[in-house]
Tab-separated table of C-alpha atoms in Angstrom:
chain	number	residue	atom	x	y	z
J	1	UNK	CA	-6.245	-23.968	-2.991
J	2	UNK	CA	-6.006	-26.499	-6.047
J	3	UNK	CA	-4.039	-25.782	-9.139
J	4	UNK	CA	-7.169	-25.365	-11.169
J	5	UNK	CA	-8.590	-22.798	-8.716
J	6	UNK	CA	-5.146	-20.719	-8.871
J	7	UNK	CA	-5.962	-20.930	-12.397
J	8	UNK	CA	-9.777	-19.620	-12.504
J	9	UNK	CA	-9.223	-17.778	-9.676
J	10	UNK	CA	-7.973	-14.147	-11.462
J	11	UNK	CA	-6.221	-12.694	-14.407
J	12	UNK	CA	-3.170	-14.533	-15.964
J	13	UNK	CA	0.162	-12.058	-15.925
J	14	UNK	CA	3.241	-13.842	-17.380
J	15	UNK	CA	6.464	-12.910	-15.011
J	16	UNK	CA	9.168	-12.087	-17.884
J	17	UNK	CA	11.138	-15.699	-18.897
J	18	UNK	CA	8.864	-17.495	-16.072
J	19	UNK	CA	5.264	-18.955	-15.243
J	20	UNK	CA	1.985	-17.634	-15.419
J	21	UNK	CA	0.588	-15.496	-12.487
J	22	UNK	CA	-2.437	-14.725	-10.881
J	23	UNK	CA	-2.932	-11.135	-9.393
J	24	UNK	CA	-5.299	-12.463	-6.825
J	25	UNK	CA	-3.221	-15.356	-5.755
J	26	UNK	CA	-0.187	-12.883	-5.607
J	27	UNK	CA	-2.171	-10.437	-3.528
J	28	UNK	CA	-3.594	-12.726	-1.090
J	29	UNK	CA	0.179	-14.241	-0.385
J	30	UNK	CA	1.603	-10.888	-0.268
J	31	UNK	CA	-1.069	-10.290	2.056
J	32	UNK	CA	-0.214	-13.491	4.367
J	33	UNK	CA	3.626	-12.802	4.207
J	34	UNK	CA	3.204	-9.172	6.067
J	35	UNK	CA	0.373	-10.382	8.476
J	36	UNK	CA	2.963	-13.717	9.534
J	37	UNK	CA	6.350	-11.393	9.505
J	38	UNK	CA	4.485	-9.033	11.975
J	39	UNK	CA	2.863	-11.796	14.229
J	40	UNK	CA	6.288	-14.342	13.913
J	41	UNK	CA	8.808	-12.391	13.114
J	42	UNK	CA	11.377	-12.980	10.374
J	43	UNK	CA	13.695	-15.492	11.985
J	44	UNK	CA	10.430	-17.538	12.958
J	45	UNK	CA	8.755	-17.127	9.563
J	46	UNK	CA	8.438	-19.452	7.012
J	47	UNK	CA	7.010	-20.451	3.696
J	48	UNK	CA	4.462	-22.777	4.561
J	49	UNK	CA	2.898	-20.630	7.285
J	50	UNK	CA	2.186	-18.092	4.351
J	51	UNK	CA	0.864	-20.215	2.160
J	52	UNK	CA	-1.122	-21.764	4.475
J	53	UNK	CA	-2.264	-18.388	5.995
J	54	UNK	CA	-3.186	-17.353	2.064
J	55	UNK	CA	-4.777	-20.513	1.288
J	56	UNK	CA	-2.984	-21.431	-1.559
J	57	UNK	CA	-0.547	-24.071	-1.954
J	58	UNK	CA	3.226	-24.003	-1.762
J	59	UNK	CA	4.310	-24.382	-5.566
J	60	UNK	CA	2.110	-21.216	-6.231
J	61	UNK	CA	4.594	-19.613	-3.362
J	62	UNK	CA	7.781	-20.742	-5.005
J	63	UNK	CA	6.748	-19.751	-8.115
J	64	UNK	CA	6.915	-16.481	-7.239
J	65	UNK	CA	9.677	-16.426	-4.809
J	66	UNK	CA	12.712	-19.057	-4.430
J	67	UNK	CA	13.109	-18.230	-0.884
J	68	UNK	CA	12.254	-16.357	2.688
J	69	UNK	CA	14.452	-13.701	2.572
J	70	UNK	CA	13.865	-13.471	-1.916
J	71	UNK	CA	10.299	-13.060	-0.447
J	72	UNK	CA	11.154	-10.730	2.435
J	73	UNK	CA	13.595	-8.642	0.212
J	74	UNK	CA	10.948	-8.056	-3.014
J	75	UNK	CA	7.916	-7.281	-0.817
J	76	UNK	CA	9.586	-5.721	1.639
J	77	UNK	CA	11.183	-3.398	-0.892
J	78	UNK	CA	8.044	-3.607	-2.712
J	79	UNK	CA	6.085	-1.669	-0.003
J	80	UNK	CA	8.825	0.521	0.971
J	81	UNK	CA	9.222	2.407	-2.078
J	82	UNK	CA	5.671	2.600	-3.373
J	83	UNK	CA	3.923	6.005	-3.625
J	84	UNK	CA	4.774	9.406	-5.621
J	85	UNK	CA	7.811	11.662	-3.847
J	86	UNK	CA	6.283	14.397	-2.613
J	87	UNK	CA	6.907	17.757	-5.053
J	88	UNK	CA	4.976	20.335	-3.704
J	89	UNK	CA	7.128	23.170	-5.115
J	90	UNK	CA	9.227	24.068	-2.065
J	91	UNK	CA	11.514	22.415	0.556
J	92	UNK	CA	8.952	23.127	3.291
J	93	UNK	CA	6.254	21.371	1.385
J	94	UNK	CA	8.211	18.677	0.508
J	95	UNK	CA	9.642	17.975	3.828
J	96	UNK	CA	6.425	18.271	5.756
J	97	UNK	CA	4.526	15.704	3.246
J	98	UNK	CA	7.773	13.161	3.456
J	99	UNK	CA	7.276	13.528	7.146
J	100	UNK	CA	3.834	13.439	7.505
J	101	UNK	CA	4.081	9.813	5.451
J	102	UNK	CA	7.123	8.319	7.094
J	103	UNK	CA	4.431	9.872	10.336
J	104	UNK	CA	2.143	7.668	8.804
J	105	UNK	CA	3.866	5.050	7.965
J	106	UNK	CA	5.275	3.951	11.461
J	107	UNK	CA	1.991	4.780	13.174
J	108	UNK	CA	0.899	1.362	11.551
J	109	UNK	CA	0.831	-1.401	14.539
J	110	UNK	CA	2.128	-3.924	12.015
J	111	UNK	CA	4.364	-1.437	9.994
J	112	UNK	CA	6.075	-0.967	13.158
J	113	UNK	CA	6.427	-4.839	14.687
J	114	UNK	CA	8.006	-5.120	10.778
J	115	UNK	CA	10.232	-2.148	10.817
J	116	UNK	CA	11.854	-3.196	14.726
J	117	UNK	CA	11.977	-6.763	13.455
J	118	UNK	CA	13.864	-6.824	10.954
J	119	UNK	CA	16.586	-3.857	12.111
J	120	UNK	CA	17.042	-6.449	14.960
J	121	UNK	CA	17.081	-9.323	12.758
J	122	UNK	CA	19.591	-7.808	10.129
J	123	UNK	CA	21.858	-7.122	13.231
J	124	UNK	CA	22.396	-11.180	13.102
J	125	UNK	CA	22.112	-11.804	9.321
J	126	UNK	CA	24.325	-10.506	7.459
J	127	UNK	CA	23.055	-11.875	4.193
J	128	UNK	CA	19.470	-10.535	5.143
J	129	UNK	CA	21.699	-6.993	6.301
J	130	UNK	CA	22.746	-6.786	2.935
J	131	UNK	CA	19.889	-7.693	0.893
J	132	UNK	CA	17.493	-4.981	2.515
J	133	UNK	CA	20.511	-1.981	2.030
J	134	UNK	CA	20.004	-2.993	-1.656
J	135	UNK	CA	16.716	-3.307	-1.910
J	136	UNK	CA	14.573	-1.481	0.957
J	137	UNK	CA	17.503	1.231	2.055
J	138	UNK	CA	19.243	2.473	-0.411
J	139	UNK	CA	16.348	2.894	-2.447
J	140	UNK	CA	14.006	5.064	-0.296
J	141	UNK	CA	17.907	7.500	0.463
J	142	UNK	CA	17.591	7.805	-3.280
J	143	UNK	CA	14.103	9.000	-3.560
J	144	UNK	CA	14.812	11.213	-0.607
J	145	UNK	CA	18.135	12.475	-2.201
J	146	UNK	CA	16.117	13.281	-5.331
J	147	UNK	CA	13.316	15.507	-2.905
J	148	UNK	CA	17.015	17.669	-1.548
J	149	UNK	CA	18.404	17.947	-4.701
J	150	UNK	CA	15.366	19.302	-6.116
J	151	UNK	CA	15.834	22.066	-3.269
J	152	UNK	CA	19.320	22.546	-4.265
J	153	UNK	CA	17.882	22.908	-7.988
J	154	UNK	CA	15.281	25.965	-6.749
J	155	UNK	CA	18.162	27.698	-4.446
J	156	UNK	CA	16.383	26.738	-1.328
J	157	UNK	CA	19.310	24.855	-0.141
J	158	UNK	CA	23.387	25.440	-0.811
J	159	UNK	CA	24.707	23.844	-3.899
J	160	UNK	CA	27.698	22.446	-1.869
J	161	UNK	CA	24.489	20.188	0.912
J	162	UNK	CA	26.254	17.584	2.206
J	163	UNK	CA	23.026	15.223	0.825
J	164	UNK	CA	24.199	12.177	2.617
J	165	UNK	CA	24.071	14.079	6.031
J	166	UNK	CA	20.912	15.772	5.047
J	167	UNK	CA	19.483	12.686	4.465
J	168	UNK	CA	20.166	11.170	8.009
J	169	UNK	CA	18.611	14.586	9.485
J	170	UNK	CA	15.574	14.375	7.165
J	171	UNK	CA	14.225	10.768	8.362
J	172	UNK	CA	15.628	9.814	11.547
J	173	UNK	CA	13.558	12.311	13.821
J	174	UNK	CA	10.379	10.711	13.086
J	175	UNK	CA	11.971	7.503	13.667
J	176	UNK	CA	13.068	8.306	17.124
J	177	UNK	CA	10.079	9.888	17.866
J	178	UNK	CA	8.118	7.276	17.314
J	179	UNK	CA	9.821	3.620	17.476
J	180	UNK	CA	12.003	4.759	20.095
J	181	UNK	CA	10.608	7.610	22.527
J	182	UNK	CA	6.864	6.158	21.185
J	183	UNK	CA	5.580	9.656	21.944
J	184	UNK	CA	2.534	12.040	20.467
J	185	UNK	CA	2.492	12.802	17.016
J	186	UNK	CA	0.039	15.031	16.432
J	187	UNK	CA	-0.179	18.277	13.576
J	188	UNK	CA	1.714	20.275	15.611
J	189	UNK	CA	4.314	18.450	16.210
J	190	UNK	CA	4.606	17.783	13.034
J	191	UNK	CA	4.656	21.558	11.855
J	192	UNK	CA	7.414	21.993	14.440
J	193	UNK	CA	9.158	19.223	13.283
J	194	UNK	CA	8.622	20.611	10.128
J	195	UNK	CA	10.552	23.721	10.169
J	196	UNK	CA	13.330	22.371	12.635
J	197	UNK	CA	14.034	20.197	9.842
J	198	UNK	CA	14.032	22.432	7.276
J	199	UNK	CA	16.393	24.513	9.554
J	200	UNK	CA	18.699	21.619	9.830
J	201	UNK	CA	18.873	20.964	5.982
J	202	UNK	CA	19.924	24.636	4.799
J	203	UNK	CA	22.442	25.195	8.390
């Protein structure tokens, strides 16, 4: 893709102290990044691959991100942390809806090639280790920190919860379940799940 296609090709957006951006152009790299990351893995993955898989050309890449793991690390994040926290009023609610999307989540062929990728990846880089607890993990513990101390707030959970421990008890289940064990997931399971959890949180 030419210079003066980027150009015509969408709406202009102005990154804050930096170049002018095209939505489309953005879109379609962000696009390429996930589909090489999940085919090539991260150590194997480089710029030019997702440009070239986008169609555009590599300034319009580096213009938006200095680097692989700058890339990895804001759209990574980016897609992590997206969508409302679930407030449906209760604890039970709550839980079962952050469950039912983490469900979701991982039930994603690519999600999951992602997900196992880079755990395995971060393992061996620590720079990369680091830059996804800032970005990708300790982000989505806040969000979920925010759901429990809601539930603290109501007097559906103890004011002393150990939230830290909670939090390991609220999202690794569906983790093992499913990237681990790889078993059924179904509604049931889920309900079960549901309350065992809940269980769990106010013990």
């Amino acid at each position: 893709m030419s210079e003066s296609t980027e150009r015509k090709s969408a709406p202009e957006r102005r990154a804050p102290g930096g170049p002018v951006l095209q939505d489309a152009v953005t879109n379609a790299l962000t696009t390429a990044f996930f589909e090489e990351l999940a085919e090539t893995g991260y150590g194997r993955l480089s710029m030019e691959a997702v440009a070239r898989r986008a169609g555009a050309g590599k300034a319009a890449l580096y213009r938006r991100w200095p680097s692989k793991q700058a890339m990895t690390a804001a759209l990574v994040s980016q897609a992590a942390t997206e969508g409302h926290l679930p407030d449906t009023g209760s604890l039970r609610g709550d839980v079962r809806e952050f469950l039912g999307g983490w469900i979701t989540a991982l039930g994603h062929p690519q999600a999951i090639r992602i997900i196992l990728d880079l755990m395995a990846e971060s393992a061996r880089n620590d720079e990369l280790r680091d830059t996804l607890r800032s970005t990708v993990r300790d982000p989505r513990r806040e969000q979920a920190a925010r759901l429990l101390r809601r539930a603290v707030e109501r007097g559906e959970l103890p004011e002393d919860s150990d939230i830290d421990m909670n939090l390991d008890f609220l999202g690794s289940p569906v983790y093992w379940r499913m990237a681990v064990v790889q078993g059924a997931v179904d509604q049931g399971y889920l309900d079960r799940l549901t309350a065992k959890v809940v269980a769990a949180l106010g013990a």
